[in-house]
Short mmCIF file of C-alpha atoms in Angstrom, two decimals:
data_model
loop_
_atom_site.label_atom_id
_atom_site.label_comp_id
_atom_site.label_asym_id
_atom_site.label_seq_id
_atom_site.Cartn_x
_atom_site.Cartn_y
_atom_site.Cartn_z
CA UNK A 24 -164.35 141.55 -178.41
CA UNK A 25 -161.25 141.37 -176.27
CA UNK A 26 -159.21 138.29 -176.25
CA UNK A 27 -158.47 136.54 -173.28
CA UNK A 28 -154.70 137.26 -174.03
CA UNK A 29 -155.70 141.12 -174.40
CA UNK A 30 -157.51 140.86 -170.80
CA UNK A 31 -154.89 139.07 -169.32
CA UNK A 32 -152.09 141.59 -170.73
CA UNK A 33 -154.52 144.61 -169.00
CA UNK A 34 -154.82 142.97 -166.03
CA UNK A 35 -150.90 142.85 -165.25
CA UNK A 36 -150.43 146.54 -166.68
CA UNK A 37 -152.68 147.30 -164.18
CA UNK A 38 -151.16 145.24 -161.37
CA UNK A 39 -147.83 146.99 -162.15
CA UNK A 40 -149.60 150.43 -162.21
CA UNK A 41 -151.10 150.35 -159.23
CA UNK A 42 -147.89 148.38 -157.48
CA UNK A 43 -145.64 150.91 -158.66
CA UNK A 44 -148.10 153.78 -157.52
CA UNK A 45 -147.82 152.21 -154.29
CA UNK A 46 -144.22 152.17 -154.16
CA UNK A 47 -143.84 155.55 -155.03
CA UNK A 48 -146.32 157.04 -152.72
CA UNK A 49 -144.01 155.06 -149.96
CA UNK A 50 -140.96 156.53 -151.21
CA UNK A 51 -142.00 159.91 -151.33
CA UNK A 52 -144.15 160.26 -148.30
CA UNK A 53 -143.05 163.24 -146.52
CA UNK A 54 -140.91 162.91 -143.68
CA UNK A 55 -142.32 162.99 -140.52
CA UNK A 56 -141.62 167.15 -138.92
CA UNK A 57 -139.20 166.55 -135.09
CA UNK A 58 -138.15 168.73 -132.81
CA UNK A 59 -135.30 167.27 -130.79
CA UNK A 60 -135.18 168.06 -127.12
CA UNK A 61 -131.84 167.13 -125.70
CA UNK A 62 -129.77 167.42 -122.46
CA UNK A 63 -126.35 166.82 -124.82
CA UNK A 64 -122.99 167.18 -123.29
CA UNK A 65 -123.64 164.39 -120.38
CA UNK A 66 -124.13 160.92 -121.79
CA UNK A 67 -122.56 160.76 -125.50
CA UNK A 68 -125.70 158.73 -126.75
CA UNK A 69 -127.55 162.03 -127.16
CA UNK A 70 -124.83 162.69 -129.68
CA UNK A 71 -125.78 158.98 -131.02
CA UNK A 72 -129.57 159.69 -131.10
CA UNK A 73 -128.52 163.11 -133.02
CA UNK A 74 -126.73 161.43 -135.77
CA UNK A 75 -129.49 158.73 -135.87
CA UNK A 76 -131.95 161.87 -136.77
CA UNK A 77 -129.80 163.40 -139.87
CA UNK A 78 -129.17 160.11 -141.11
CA UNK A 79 -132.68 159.09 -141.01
CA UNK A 80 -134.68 159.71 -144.40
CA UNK A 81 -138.02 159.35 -142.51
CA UNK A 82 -137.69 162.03 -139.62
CA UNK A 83 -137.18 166.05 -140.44
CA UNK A 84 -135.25 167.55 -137.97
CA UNK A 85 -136.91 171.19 -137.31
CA UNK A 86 -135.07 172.09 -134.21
CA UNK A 87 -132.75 171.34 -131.34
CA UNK A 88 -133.54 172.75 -128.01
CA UNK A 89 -130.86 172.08 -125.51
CA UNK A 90 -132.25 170.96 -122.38
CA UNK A 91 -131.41 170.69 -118.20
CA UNK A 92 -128.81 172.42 -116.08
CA UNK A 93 -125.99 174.34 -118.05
CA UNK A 94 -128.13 175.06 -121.30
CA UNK A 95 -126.32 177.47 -123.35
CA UNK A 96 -123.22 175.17 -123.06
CA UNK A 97 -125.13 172.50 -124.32
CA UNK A 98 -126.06 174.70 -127.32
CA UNK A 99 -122.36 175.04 -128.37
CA UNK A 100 -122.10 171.23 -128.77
CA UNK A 101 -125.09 170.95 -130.85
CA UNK A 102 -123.73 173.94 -133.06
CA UNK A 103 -120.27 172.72 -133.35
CA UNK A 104 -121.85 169.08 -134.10
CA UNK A 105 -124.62 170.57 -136.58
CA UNK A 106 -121.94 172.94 -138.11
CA UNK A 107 -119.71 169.90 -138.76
CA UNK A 108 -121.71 167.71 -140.74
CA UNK A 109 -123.20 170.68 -142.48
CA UNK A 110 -126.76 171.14 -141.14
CA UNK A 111 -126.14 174.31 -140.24
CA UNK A 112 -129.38 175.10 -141.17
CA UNK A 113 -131.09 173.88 -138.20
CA UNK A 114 -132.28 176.34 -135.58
CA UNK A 115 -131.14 175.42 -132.11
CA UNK A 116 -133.15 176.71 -129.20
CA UNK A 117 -131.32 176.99 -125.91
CA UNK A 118 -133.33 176.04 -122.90
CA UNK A 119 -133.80 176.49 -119.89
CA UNK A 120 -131.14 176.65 -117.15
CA UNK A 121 -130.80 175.23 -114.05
CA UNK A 122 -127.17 175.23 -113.46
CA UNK A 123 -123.43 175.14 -114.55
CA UNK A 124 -123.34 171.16 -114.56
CA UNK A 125 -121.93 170.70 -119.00
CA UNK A 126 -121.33 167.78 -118.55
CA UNK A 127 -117.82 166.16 -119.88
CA UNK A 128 -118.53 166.42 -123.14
CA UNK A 129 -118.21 170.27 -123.37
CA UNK A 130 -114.26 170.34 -123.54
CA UNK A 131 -115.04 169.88 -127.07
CA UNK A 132 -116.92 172.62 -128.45
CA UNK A 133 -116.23 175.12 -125.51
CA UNK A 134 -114.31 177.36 -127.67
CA UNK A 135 -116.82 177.47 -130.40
CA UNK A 136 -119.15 180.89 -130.91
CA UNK A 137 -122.45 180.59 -130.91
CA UNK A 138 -122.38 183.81 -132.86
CA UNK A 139 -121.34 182.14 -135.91
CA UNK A 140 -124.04 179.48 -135.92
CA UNK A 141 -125.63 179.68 -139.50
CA UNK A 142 -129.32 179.23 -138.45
CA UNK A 143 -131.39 181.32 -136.03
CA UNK A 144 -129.74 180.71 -132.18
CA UNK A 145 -133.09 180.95 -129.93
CA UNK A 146 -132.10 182.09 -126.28
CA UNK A 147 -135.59 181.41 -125.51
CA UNK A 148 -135.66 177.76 -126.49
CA UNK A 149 -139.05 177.11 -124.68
CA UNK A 150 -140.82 179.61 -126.39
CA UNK A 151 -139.26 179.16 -130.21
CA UNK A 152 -140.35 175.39 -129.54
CA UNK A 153 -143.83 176.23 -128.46
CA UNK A 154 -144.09 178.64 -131.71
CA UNK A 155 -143.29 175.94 -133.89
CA UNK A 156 -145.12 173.68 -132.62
CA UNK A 157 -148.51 176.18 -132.26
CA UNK A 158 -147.87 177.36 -136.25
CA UNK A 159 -147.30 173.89 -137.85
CA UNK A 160 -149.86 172.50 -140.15
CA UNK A 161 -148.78 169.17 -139.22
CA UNK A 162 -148.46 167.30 -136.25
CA UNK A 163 -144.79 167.66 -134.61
CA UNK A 164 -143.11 164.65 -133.12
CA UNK A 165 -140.81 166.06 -129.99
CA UNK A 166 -138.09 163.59 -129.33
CA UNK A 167 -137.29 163.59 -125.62
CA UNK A 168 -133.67 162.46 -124.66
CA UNK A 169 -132.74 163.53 -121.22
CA UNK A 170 -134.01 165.19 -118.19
CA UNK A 171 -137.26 167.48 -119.48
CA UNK A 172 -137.99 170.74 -117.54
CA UNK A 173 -138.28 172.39 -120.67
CA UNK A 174 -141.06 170.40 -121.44
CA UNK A 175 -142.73 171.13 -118.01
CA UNK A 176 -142.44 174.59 -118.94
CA UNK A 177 -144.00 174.22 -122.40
CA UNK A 178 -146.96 173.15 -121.14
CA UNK A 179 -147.24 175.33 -118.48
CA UNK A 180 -146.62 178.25 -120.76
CA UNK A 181 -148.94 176.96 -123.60
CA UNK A 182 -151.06 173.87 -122.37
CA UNK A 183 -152.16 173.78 -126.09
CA UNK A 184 -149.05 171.74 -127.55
CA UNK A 185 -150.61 168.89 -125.91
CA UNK A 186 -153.13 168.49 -128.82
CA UNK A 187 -150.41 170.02 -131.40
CA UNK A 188 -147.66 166.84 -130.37
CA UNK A 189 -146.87 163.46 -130.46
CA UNK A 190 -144.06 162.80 -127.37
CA UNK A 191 -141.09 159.71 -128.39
CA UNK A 192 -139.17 159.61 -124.91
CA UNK A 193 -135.68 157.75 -123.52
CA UNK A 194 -137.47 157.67 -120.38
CA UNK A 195 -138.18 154.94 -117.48
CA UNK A 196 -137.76 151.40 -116.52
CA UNK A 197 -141.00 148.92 -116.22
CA UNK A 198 -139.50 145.83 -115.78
CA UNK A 199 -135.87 145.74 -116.34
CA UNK A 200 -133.47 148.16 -114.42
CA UNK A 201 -129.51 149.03 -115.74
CA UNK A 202 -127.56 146.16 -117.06
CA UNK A 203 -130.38 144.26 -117.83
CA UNK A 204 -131.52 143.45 -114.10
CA UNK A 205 -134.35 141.87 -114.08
CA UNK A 206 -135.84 144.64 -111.68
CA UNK A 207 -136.86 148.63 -112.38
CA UNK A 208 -134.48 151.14 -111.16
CA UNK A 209 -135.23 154.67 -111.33
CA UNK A 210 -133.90 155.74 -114.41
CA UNK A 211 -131.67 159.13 -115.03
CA UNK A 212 -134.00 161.00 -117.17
CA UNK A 213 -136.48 160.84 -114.70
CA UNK A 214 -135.19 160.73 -111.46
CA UNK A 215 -132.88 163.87 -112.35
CA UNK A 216 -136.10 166.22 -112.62
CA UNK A 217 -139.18 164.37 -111.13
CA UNK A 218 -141.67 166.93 -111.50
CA UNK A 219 -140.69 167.76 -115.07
CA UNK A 220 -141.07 164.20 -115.68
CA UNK A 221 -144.65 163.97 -113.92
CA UNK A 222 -145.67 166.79 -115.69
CA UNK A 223 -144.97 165.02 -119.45
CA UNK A 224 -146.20 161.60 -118.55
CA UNK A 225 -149.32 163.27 -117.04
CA UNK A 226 -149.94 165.82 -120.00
CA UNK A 227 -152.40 163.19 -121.71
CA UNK A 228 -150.88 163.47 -124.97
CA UNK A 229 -149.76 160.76 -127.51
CA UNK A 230 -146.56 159.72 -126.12
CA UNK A 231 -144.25 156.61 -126.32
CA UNK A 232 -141.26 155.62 -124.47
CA UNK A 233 -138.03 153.60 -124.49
CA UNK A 234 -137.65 152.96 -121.30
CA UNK A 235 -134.47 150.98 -119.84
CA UNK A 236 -136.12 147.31 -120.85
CA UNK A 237 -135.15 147.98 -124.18
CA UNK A 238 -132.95 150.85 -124.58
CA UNK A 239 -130.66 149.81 -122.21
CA UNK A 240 -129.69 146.72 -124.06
CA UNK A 241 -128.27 148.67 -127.50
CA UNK A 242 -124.74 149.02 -127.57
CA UNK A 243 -122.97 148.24 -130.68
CA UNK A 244 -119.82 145.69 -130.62
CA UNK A 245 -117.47 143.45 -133.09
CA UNK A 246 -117.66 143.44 -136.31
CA UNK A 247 -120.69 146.17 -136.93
CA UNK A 248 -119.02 148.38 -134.85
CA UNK A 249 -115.49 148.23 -136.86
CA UNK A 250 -117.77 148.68 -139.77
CA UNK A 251 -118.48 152.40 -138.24
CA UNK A 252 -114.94 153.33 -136.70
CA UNK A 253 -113.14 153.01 -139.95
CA UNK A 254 -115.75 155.05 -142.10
CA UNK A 255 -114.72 158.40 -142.65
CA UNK A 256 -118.10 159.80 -143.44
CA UNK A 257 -118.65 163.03 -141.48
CA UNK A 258 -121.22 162.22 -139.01
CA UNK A 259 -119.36 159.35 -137.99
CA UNK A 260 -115.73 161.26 -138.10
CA UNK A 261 -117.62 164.24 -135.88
CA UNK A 262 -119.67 161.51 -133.17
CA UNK A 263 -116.14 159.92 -132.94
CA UNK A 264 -114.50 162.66 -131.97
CA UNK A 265 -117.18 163.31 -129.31
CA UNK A 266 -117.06 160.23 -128.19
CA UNK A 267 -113.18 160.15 -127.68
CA UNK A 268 -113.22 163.12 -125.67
CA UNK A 269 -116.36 161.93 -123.49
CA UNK A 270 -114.36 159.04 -122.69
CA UNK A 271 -111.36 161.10 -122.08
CA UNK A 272 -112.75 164.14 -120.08
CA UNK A 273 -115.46 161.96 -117.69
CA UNK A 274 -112.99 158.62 -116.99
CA UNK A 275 -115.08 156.14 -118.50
CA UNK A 276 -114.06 152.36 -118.12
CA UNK A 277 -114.41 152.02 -122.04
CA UNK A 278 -112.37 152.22 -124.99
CA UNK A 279 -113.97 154.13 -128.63
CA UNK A 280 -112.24 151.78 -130.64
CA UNK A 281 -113.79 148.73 -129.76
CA UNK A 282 -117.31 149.26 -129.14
CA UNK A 283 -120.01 151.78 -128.56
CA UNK A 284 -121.22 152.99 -125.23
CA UNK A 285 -124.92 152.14 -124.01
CA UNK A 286 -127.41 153.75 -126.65
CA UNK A 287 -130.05 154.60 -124.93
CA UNK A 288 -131.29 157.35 -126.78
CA UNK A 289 -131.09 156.04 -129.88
CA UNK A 290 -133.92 153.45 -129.59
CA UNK A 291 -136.53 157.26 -128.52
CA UNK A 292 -135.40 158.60 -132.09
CA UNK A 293 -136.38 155.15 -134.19
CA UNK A 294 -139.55 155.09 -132.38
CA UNK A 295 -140.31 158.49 -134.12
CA UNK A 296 -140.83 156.92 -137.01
CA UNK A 297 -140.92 152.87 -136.58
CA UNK A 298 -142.00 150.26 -133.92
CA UNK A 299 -141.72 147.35 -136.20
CA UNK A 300 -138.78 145.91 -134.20
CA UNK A 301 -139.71 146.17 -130.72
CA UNK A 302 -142.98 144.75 -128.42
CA UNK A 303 -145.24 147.63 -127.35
CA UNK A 304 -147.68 147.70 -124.61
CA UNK A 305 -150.14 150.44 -124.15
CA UNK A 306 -149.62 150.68 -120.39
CA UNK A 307 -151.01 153.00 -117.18
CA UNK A 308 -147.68 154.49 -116.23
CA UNK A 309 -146.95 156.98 -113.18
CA UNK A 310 -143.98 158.59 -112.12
CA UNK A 311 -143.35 158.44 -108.18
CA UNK A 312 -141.76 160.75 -106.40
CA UNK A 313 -138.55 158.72 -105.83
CA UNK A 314 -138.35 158.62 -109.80
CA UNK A 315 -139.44 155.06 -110.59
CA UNK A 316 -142.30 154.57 -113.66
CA UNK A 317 -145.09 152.30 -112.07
CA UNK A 318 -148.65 151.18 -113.46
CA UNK A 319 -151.28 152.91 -112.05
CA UNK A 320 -154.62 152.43 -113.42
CA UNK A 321 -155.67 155.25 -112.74
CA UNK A 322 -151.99 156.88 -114.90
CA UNK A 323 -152.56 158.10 -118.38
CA UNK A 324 -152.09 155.84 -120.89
CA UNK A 325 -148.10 155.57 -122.07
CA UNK A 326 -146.80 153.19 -124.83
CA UNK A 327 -143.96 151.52 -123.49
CA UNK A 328 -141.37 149.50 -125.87
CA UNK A 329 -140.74 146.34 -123.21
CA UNK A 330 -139.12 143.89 -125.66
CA UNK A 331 -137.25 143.76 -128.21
CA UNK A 332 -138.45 141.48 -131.64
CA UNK A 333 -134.64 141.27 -132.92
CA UNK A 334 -132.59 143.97 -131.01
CA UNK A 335 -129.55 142.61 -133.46
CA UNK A 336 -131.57 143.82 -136.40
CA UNK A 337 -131.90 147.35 -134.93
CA UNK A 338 -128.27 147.28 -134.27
CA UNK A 339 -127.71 146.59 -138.19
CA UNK A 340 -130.03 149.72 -139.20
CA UNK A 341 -128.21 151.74 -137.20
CA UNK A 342 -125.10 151.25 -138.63
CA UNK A 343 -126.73 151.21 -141.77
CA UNK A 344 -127.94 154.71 -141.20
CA UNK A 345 -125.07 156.30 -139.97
CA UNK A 346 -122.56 154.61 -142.90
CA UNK A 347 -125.19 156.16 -145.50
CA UNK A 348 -124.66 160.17 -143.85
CA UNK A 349 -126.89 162.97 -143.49
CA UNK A 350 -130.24 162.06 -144.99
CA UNK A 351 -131.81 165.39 -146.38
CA UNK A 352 -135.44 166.18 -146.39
CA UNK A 353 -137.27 166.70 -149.49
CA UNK A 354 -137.21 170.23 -148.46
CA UNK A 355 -133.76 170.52 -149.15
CA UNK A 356 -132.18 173.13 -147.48
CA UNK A 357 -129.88 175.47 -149.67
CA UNK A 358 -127.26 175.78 -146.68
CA UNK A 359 -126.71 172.28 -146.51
CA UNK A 360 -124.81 171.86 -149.96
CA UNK A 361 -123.20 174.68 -150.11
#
C-alpha cells in the first residue's frame, strides 16, 4: 500500500517531469525557416530588420533576395553586411531590376565583389526563391521589407508558393499615416510598385502586415539606445557603420549617436515569429491604385498589427537581441565559426 507521503512525493516528480518536458520542447522547437525579401540600400531599417533576423533565436534565415530598382547593387550590401558578422553562409538571391536607383547606402559596400561571397550568389533571385520555397518540407515564412515586384513575379512564375508561404510584410497604413497622423497616407512600400503590391495582398495567402500604425512609431532613443552605440558586438559595429554612412551619403536631419532612425521594418521581422506585443485585426484590405490600403469587403483577408500593447517593451527586445549577436540555428552552419 502506498503512503500518502509516497503518493504525494510521485505526484510532484511527475509535475516536474512533465514541466520540465514542457520547457524543453519550448526551448528546442525548431526555428521557424525565412526567406528575407529586401529592397536594402534605401532606408537603413532594412539593415535594422536584417540584424533583428540573425539575432533572433526563433527565425532561420534561408535566404536574402535583394529586391526593386538597382538589384545587384543591393546584393553587395547584403554580402558585405552578411560577410561581416560572419553568416557568410547565407545564399543571397539578386532580384529583379528595374533600375540604377542604390539608394545612399551603397557608398558602403560598392567596392566589395560579389565574387567572393562565401555562399551560392543567385542572379536569378526570383527563381532560387521559388525553388526553395517549392522543395521545403516546411512551411517558409517570406519577410517582405520594401517595394515587392519580385514577389509579383513569383507568383506569376509559380502561382503554387501561395499554398507553400506564410507572407510577414512592412507594408501599408490603415489608420495612422507618417509621424503618427492620425490619418492613412500611402505608404512607400506600396505606393513605389502598386501592382506588385496588389498582386501580394490579392494572392490569398496567409499574410500579416506592419503597416505604418505601428511600425512607424519604433525608433529607439536615450538610454536603450546608448546601451547599443557603445557595444562593440559585430552586428551592431557593422549596422553602425551603415547607418553612419546612410546619414552621411543621403543628408538626413539625424545624428547616429543619439538615436535610431524610424524602424519600420523591424516590427515585419518580429511578427515572423511573435504577435504577443501588438493588437491584430483580421481585416478586408485592398490596395488602390493611388497606393493607399483600404477595407474592402470584398479584399482578401490581411492581418494588420494596428496597435501596439507596450511598444516600449518591443523597443527593450530589440536591444536585447541585437546586444546578444548572431543567434545560430540549431543547424549550425560550419562557415559561421570558422
Amino acid at each position: 500500500m502506498i503512503s500518502n507521503n509516497a503518493l504525494l512525493l510521485y505526484r510532484r516528480t511527475l509535475l516536474l517531469l512533465i514541466v520540465t518536458m514542457a520547457f524543453m520542447s519550448s526551448v528546442h522547437a525548431a526555428p521557424i525557416p525565412v526567406i528575407l525579401d529586401t529592397d536594402i540600400g534605401d532606408d537603413i531599417d532594412d539593415t535594422w530588420a536584417l540584424s533583428f533576423i540573425l539575432c533572433s533565436p526563433e527565425l532561420d534565415l534561408k535566404m536574402v533576395v535583394t529586391d526593386s530598382h538597382n538589384t545587384a547593387a543591393r546584393a553587395k550590401i547584403v554580402a558585405k553586411f552578411l560577410e561581416s558578422v560572419s553568416r557568410d553562409d547565407i545564399p543571397i538571391g539578386i532580384g529583379s531590376k528595374q533600375d540604377d536607383n542604390i539608394g545612399p547606402q551603397a557608398k558602403w559596400a560598392e567596392e566589395y565583389e560579389l565574387t567572393k561571397y562565401y555562399s551560392t550568389i543567385h542572379q536569378d533571385g526570383v527563381q532560387a526563391m521559388i525553388d526553395l520555397i517549392m522543395s521545403s518540407k516546411e512551411k517558409i515564412t517570406l519577410i517582405v521589407i520594401g517595394p515587392c515586384p519580385n514577389i509579383q513575379e513569383a507568383i506569376k512564375r509559380e502561382p503554387a508558393i501561395i499554398d507553400k508561404v506564410r507572407v510577414c510584410a512592412m507594408s501599408g497604413s490603415v489608420k495612422i499615416g507618417y509621424g503618427g497622423v492620425l490619418s492613412p497616407d500611402a505608404e512607400y512600400n506600396v505606393r513605389d510598385n502598386v501592382p506588385a503590391s496588389q498582386a501580394m495582398y490579392g494572392a490569398g495567402w496567409d499574410i500579416a502586415i506592419a503597416p505604418l500604425d505601428t511600425a512607424g512609431l519604433v525608433a529607439i532613443r536615450g538610454e536603450k539606445y546608448l546601451q547599443l552605440f557603445h557595444d562593440p558586438n559585430p552586428v551592431i559595429e557593422t549596422l553602425m557603420m551603415n547607418y553612419r554612412e546612410w546619414v552621411k551619403q543621403g543628408k538626413h536631419q539625424i545624428d547616429p549617436s543619439v538615436r535610431s532612425s524610424t524602424l519600420f521594418d523591424v516590427v515585419a521581422a518580429y511578427m515572423a515569429f511573435s504577435e504577443e506585443l501588438c493588437v491584430v485585426d483580421d481585416l478586408n484590405l485592398k490596395v488602390e491604385n493611388k497606393g493607399y490600403t483600404v477595407v474592402d469587403p470584398k479584399a482578401k483577408k490581411v492581418r494588420a498589427a494596428v496597435k501596439w500593447k507596450d511598444l516600449g517593451k518591443f523597443e527593450d527586445l530589440v536591444v536585447q537581441r541585437l546586444k546578444k549577436g548572431v543567434a545560430y540555428p540549431f543547424s549550425k552552419p560550419e562557415k559561421a565559426f570558422q
